[in-house]
Amino acid sequence: MKLVRDKIPQIILEDGRIPHYHLASVNEYKRELFRKVIEELEEFREEPCFEEAADLVEVVHTLIESHGFSFADVVETGMEKARLVGGFSRGIILDSVE
C-alpha cells in the first residue's frame, strides 16, 4: 500500500490489470504524503535527475497545500527568510559556537 499519482489506477486498468485502491481519509492522506516525501527524497538521492526532482517537488507542493498553506506564500516566505538569514548555496557547516 502506498500513495500514488491520481491517474495510476486508470493506467493500470488500461494495461489490462485490476487496481485495488481506496481514497485516504484526511489523516491517512497527510501521513502518506510525509512517507511519500521520504520515498521521493531517497529516490532523488540515489538518482539525481529531472524526473526524480519533479516527483519530489510535486509531493512537497501537495504536502504543503494539504496543510492549508498556499505554495506561493511559502515561496514568498522562503525568499524573505533567505534575504534575512541567507540560503544554503554556500555549503556552510557550523561546527560549534562558543
mmCIF file with all atom_site columns, C-alpha atoms in Angstrom:
data_model
loop_
_atom_site.group_PDB
_atom_site.id
_atom_site.type_symbol
_atom_site.label_atom_id
_atom_site.label_alt_id
_atom_site.label_comp_id
_atom_site.label_asym_id
_atom_site.label_entity_id
_atom_site.label_seq_id
_atom_site.pdbx_PDB_ins_code
_atom_site.Cartn_x
_atom_site.Cartn_y
_atom_site.Cartn_z
_atom_site.occupancy
_atom_site.B_iso_or_equiv
_atom_site.pdbx_formal_charge
_atom_site.auth_seq_id
_atom_site.auth_comp_id
_atom_site.auth_asym_id
_atom_site.auth_atom_id
_atom_site.pdbx_PDB_model_num
ATOM 1  C CA . MET A 1 1  ? 0.000  0.000  0.000   1.00 0.00 ? 1  MET A CA 1
ATOM 2  C CA . LYS A 1 2  ? 1.346  3.411  -0.959  1.00 0.00 ? 2  LYS A CA 1
ATOM 3  C CA . LEU A 1 3  ? 0.211  6.800  -2.151  1.00 0.00 ? 3  LEU A CA 1
ATOM 4  C CA . VAL A 1 4  ? 0.322  7.052  -5.945  1.00 0.00 ? 4  VAL A CA 1
ATOM 5  C CA . ARG A 1 5  ? -0.408 9.721  -8.535  1.00 0.00 ? 5  ARG A CA 1
ATOM 6  C CA . ASP A 1 6  ? -4.079 10.282 -9.367  1.00 0.00 ? 6  ASP A CA 1
ATOM 7  C CA . LYS A 1 7  ? -4.039 8.647  -12.814 1.00 0.00 ? 7  LYS A CA 1
ATOM 8  C CA . ILE A 1 8  ? -2.245 5.433  -11.785 1.00 0.00 ? 8  ILE A CA 1
ATOM 9  C CA . PRO A 1 9  ? -5.445 3.358  -11.290 1.00 0.00 ? 9  PRO A CA 1
ATOM 10 C CA . GLN A 1 10 ? -6.619 4.282  -14.808 1.00 0.00 ? 10 GLN A CA 1
ATOM 11 C CA . ILE A 1 11 ? -3.210 3.454  -16.278 1.00 0.00 ? 11 ILE A CA 1
ATOM 12 C CA . ILE A 1 12 ? -3.314 0.051  -14.555 1.00 0.00 ? 12 ILE A CA 1
ATOM 13 C CA . LEU A 1 13 ? -6.800 -0.599 -15.985 1.00 0.00 ? 13 LEU A CA 1
ATOM 14 C CA . GLU A 1 14 ? -5.654 0.355  -19.478 1.00 0.00 ? 14 GLU A CA 1
ATOM 15 C CA . ASP A 1 15 ? -2.824 -2.151 -19.068 1.00 0.00 ? 15 ASP A CA 1
ATOM 16 C CA . GLY A 1 16 ? -5.418 -4.900 -18.574 1.00 0.00 ? 16 GLY A CA 1
ATOM 17 C CA . ARG A 1 17 ? -4.901 -5.267 -14.847 1.00 0.00 ? 17 ARG A CA 1
ATOM 18 C CA . ILE A 1 18 ? -7.240 -4.501 -11.944 1.00 0.00 ? 18 ILE A CA 1
ATOM 19 C CA . PRO A 1 19 ? -6.157 -1.928 -9.353  1.00 0.00 ? 19 PRO A CA 1
ATOM 20 C CA . HIS A 1 20 ? -7.407 -2.286 -5.790  1.00 0.00 ? 20 HIS A CA 1
ATOM 21 C CA . TYR A 1 21 ? -7.332 1.071  -4.046  1.00 0.00 ? 21 TYR A CA 1
ATOM 22 C CA . HIS A 1 22 ? -9.191 3.393  -1.693  1.00 0.00 ? 22 HIS A CA 1
ATOM 23 C CA . LEU A 1 23 ? -9.330 7.138  -1.126  1.00 0.00 ? 23 LEU A CA 1
ATOM 24 C CA . ALA A 1 24 ? -7.438 8.135  2.000   1.00 0.00 ? 24 ALA A CA 1
ATOM 25 C CA . SER A 1 25 ? -9.001 9.867  4.977   1.00 0.00 ? 25 SER A CA 1
ATOM 26 C CA . VAL A 1 26 ? -7.545 13.287 5.759   1.00 0.00 ? 26 VAL A CA 1
ATOM 27 C CA . ASN A 1 27 ? -5.244 11.878 8.453   1.00 0.00 ? 27 ASN A CA 1
ATOM 28 C CA . GLU A 1 28 ? -4.136 8.925  6.316   1.00 0.00 ? 28 GLU A CA 1
ATOM 29 C CA . TYR A 1 29 ? -3.524 11.270 3.363   1.00 0.00 ? 29 TYR A CA 1
ATOM 30 C CA . LYS A 1 30 ? -1.242 13.574 5.340   1.00 0.00 ? 30 LYS A CA 1
ATOM 31 C CA . ARG A 1 31 ? 0.603  10.623 6.891   1.00 0.00 ? 31 ARG A CA 1
ATOM 32 C CA . GLU A 1 32 ? 1.143  9.067  3.451   1.00 0.00 ? 32 GLU A CA 1
ATOM 33 C CA . LEU A 1 33 ? 2.296  12.388 1.983   1.00 0.00 ? 33 LEU A CA 1
ATOM 34 C CA . PHE A 1 34 ? 5.044  12.551 4.618   1.00 0.00 ? 34 PHE A CA 1
ATOM 35 C CA . ARG A 1 35 ? 6.046  8.976  3.738   1.00 0.00 ? 35 ARG A CA 1
ATOM 36 C CA . LYS A 1 36 ? 5.998  9.854  0.041   1.00 0.00 ? 36 LYS A CA 1
ATOM 37 C CA . VAL A 1 37 ? 8.316  12.828 0.619   1.00 0.00 ? 37 VAL A CA 1
ATOM 38 C CA . ILE A 1 38 ? 10.819 10.477 2.252   1.00 0.00 ? 38 ILE A CA 1
ATOM 39 C CA . GLU A 1 39 ? 10.442 7.953  -0.592  1.00 0.00 ? 39 GLU A CA 1
ATOM 40 C CA . GLU A 1 40 ? 10.902 10.592 -3.294  1.00 0.00 ? 40 GLU A CA 1
ATOM 41 C CA . LEU A 1 41 ? 13.818 12.200 -1.459  1.00 0.00 ? 41 LEU A CA 1
ATOM 42 C CA . GLU A 1 42 ? 15.558 8.819  -1.270  1.00 0.00 ? 42 GLU A CA 1
ATOM 43 C CA . GLU A 1 43 ? 14.941 8.208  -4.978  1.00 0.00 ? 43 GLU A CA 1
ATOM 44 C CA . PHE A 1 44 ? 16.378 11.629 -5.824  1.00 0.00 ? 44 PHE A CA 1
ATOM 45 C CA . ARG A 1 45 ? 19.401 10.956 -3.590  1.00 0.00 ? 45 ARG A CA 1
ATOM 46 C CA . GLU A 1 46 ? 20.023 7.657  -5.390  1.00 0.00 ? 46 GLU A CA 1
ATOM 47 C CA . GLU A 1 47 ? 19.460 9.043  -8.902  1.00 0.00 ? 47 GLU A CA 1
ATOM 48 C CA . PRO A 1 48 ? 19.533 12.850 -9.144  1.00 0.00 ? 48 PRO A CA 1
ATOM 49 C CA . CYS A 1 49 ? 17.684 13.683 -12.362 1.00 0.00 ? 49 CYS A CA 1
ATOM 50 C CA . PHE A 1 50 ? 14.907 15.969 -13.577 1.00 0.00 ? 50 PHE A CA 1
ATOM 51 C CA . GLU A 1 51 ? 12.208 13.292 -13.224 1.00 0.00 ? 51 GLU A CA 1
ATOM 52 C CA . GLU A 1 52 ? 13.099 12.459 -9.618  1.00 0.00 ? 52 GLU A CA 1
ATOM 53 C CA . ALA A 1 53 ? 13.438 16.162 -8.786  1.00 0.00 ? 53 ALA A CA 1
ATOM 54 C CA . ALA A 1 54 ? 9.986  16.807 -10.290 1.00 0.00 ? 54 ALA A CA 1
ATOM 55 C CA . ASP A 1 55 ? 8.472  13.964 -8.233  1.00 0.00 ? 55 ASP A CA 1
ATOM 56 C CA . LEU A 1 56 ? 9.996  15.364 -5.052  1.00 0.00 ? 56 LEU A CA 1
ATOM 57 C CA . VAL A 1 57 ? 8.807  18.914 -5.749  1.00 0.00 ? 57 VAL A CA 1
ATOM 58 C CA . GLU A 1 58 ? 5.299  17.688 -6.645  1.00 0.00 ? 58 GLU A CA 1
ATOM 59 C CA . VAL A 1 59 ? 4.842  15.760 -3.422  1.00 0.00 ? 59 VAL A CA 1
ATOM 60 C CA . VAL A 1 60 ? 6.284  18.584 -1.266  1.00 0.00 ? 60 VAL A CA 1
ATOM 61 C CA . HIS A 1 61 ? 3.963  21.046 -3.026  1.00 0.00 ? 61 HIS A CA 1
ATOM 62 C CA . THR A 1 62 ? 0.981  18.768 -2.336  1.00 0.00 ? 62 THR A CA 1
ATOM 63 C CA . LEU A 1 63 ? 2.008  18.233 1.298   1.00 0.00 ? 63 LEU A CA 1
ATOM 64 C CA . ILE A 1 64 ? 2.261  21.982 1.867   1.00 0.00 ? 64 ILE A CA 1
ATOM 65 C CA . GLU A 1 65 ? -1.181 22.580 0.355   1.00 0.00 ? 65 GLU A CA 1
ATOM 66 C CA . SER A 1 66 ? -2.705 19.673 2.343   1.00 0.00 ? 66 SER A CA 1
ATOM 67 C CA . HIS A 1 67 ? -1.900 21.692 5.467   1.00 0.00 ? 67 HIS A CA 1
ATOM 68 C CA . GLY A 1 68 ? -3.804 24.686 4.132   1.00 0.00 ? 68 GLY A CA 1
ATOM 69 C CA . PHE A 1 69 ? -0.788 26.726 3.042   1.00 0.00 ? 69 PHE A CA 1
ATOM 70 C CA . SER A 1 70 ? -0.505 28.402 -0.331  1.00 0.00 ? 70 SER A CA 1
ATOM 71 C CA . PHE A 1 71 ? 2.626  27.252 -2.147  1.00 0.00 ? 71 PHE A CA 1
ATOM 72 C CA . ALA A 1 72 ? 3.103  30.811 -3.422  1.00 0.00 ? 72 ALA A CA 1
ATOM 73 C CA . ASP A 1 73 ? 3.010  32.141 0.163   1.00 0.00 ? 73 ASP A CA 1
ATOM 74 C CA . VAL A 1 74 ? 5.556  29.528 1.230   1.00 0.00 ? 74 VAL A CA 1
ATOM 75 C CA . VAL A 1 75 ? 7.866  30.529 -1.631  1.00 0.00 ? 75 VAL A CA 1
ATOM 76 C CA . GLU A 1 76 ? 7.473  34.194 -0.698  1.00 0.00 ? 76 GLU A CA 1
ATOM 77 C CA . THR A 1 77 ? 8.241  33.404 2.958   1.00 0.00 ? 77 THR A CA 1
ATOM 78 C CA . GLY A 1 78 ? 11.309 31.436 1.866   1.00 0.00 ? 78 GLY A CA 1
ATOM 79 C CA . MET A 1 79 ? 12.552 34.336 -0.224  1.00 0.00 ? 79 MET A CA 1
ATOM 80 C CA . GLU A 1 80 ? 12.165 36.707 2.730   1.00 0.00 ? 80 GLU A CA 1
ATOM 81 C CA . LYS A 1 81 ? 13.949 34.256 5.034   1.00 0.00 ? 81 LYS A CA 1
ATOM 82 C CA . ALA A 1 82 ? 16.778 33.914 2.500   1.00 0.00 ? 82 ALA A CA 1
ATOM 83 C CA . ARG A 1 83 ? 17.043 37.704 2.361   1.00 0.00 ? 83 ARG A CA 1
ATOM 84 C CA . LEU A 1 84 ? 17.280 37.924 6.159   1.00 0.00 ? 84 LEU A CA 1
ATOM 85 C CA . VAL A 1 85 ? 19.483 34.927 7.045   1.00 0.00 ? 85 VAL A CA 1
ATOM 86 C CA . GLY A 1 86 ? 20.653 33.599 3.672   1.00 0.00 ? 86 GLY A CA 1
ATOM 87 C CA . GLY A 1 87 ? 20.092 30.343 1.857   1.00 0.00 ? 87 GLY A CA 1
ATOM 88 C CA . PHE A 1 88 ? 22.089 27.135 1.746   1.00 0.00 ? 88 PHE A CA 1
ATOM 89 C CA . SER A 1 89 ? 24.012 27.611 -1.509  1.00 0.00 ? 89 SER A CA 1
ATOM 90 C CA . ARG A 1 90 ? 27.451 28.245 0.024   1.00 0.00 ? 90 ARG A CA 1
ATOM 91 C CA . GLY A 1 91 ? 27.581 24.926 1.900   1.00 0.00 ? 91 GLY A CA 1
ATOM 92 C CA . ILE A 1 92 ? 28.434 26.410 5.298   1.00 0.00 ? 92 ILE A CA 1
ATOM 93 C CA . ILE A 1 93 ? 28.752 23.754 8.011   1.00 0.00 ? 93 ILE A CA 1
ATOM 94 C CA . LEU A 1 94 ? 28.590 25.171 11.549  1.00 0.00 ? 94 LEU A CA 1
ATOM 95 C CA . ASP A 1 95 ? 30.944 23.062 13.668  1.00 0.00 ? 95 ASP A CA 1
ATOM 96 C CA . SER A 1 96 ? 30.355 24.753 17.006  1.00 0.00 ? 96 SER A CA 1
ATOM 97 C CA . VAL A 1 97 ? 29.590 28.042 18.737  1.00 0.00 ? 97 VAL A CA 1
ATOM 98 C CA . GLU A 1 98 ? 31.483 29.391 21.776  1.00 0.00 ? 98 GLU A CA 1
#
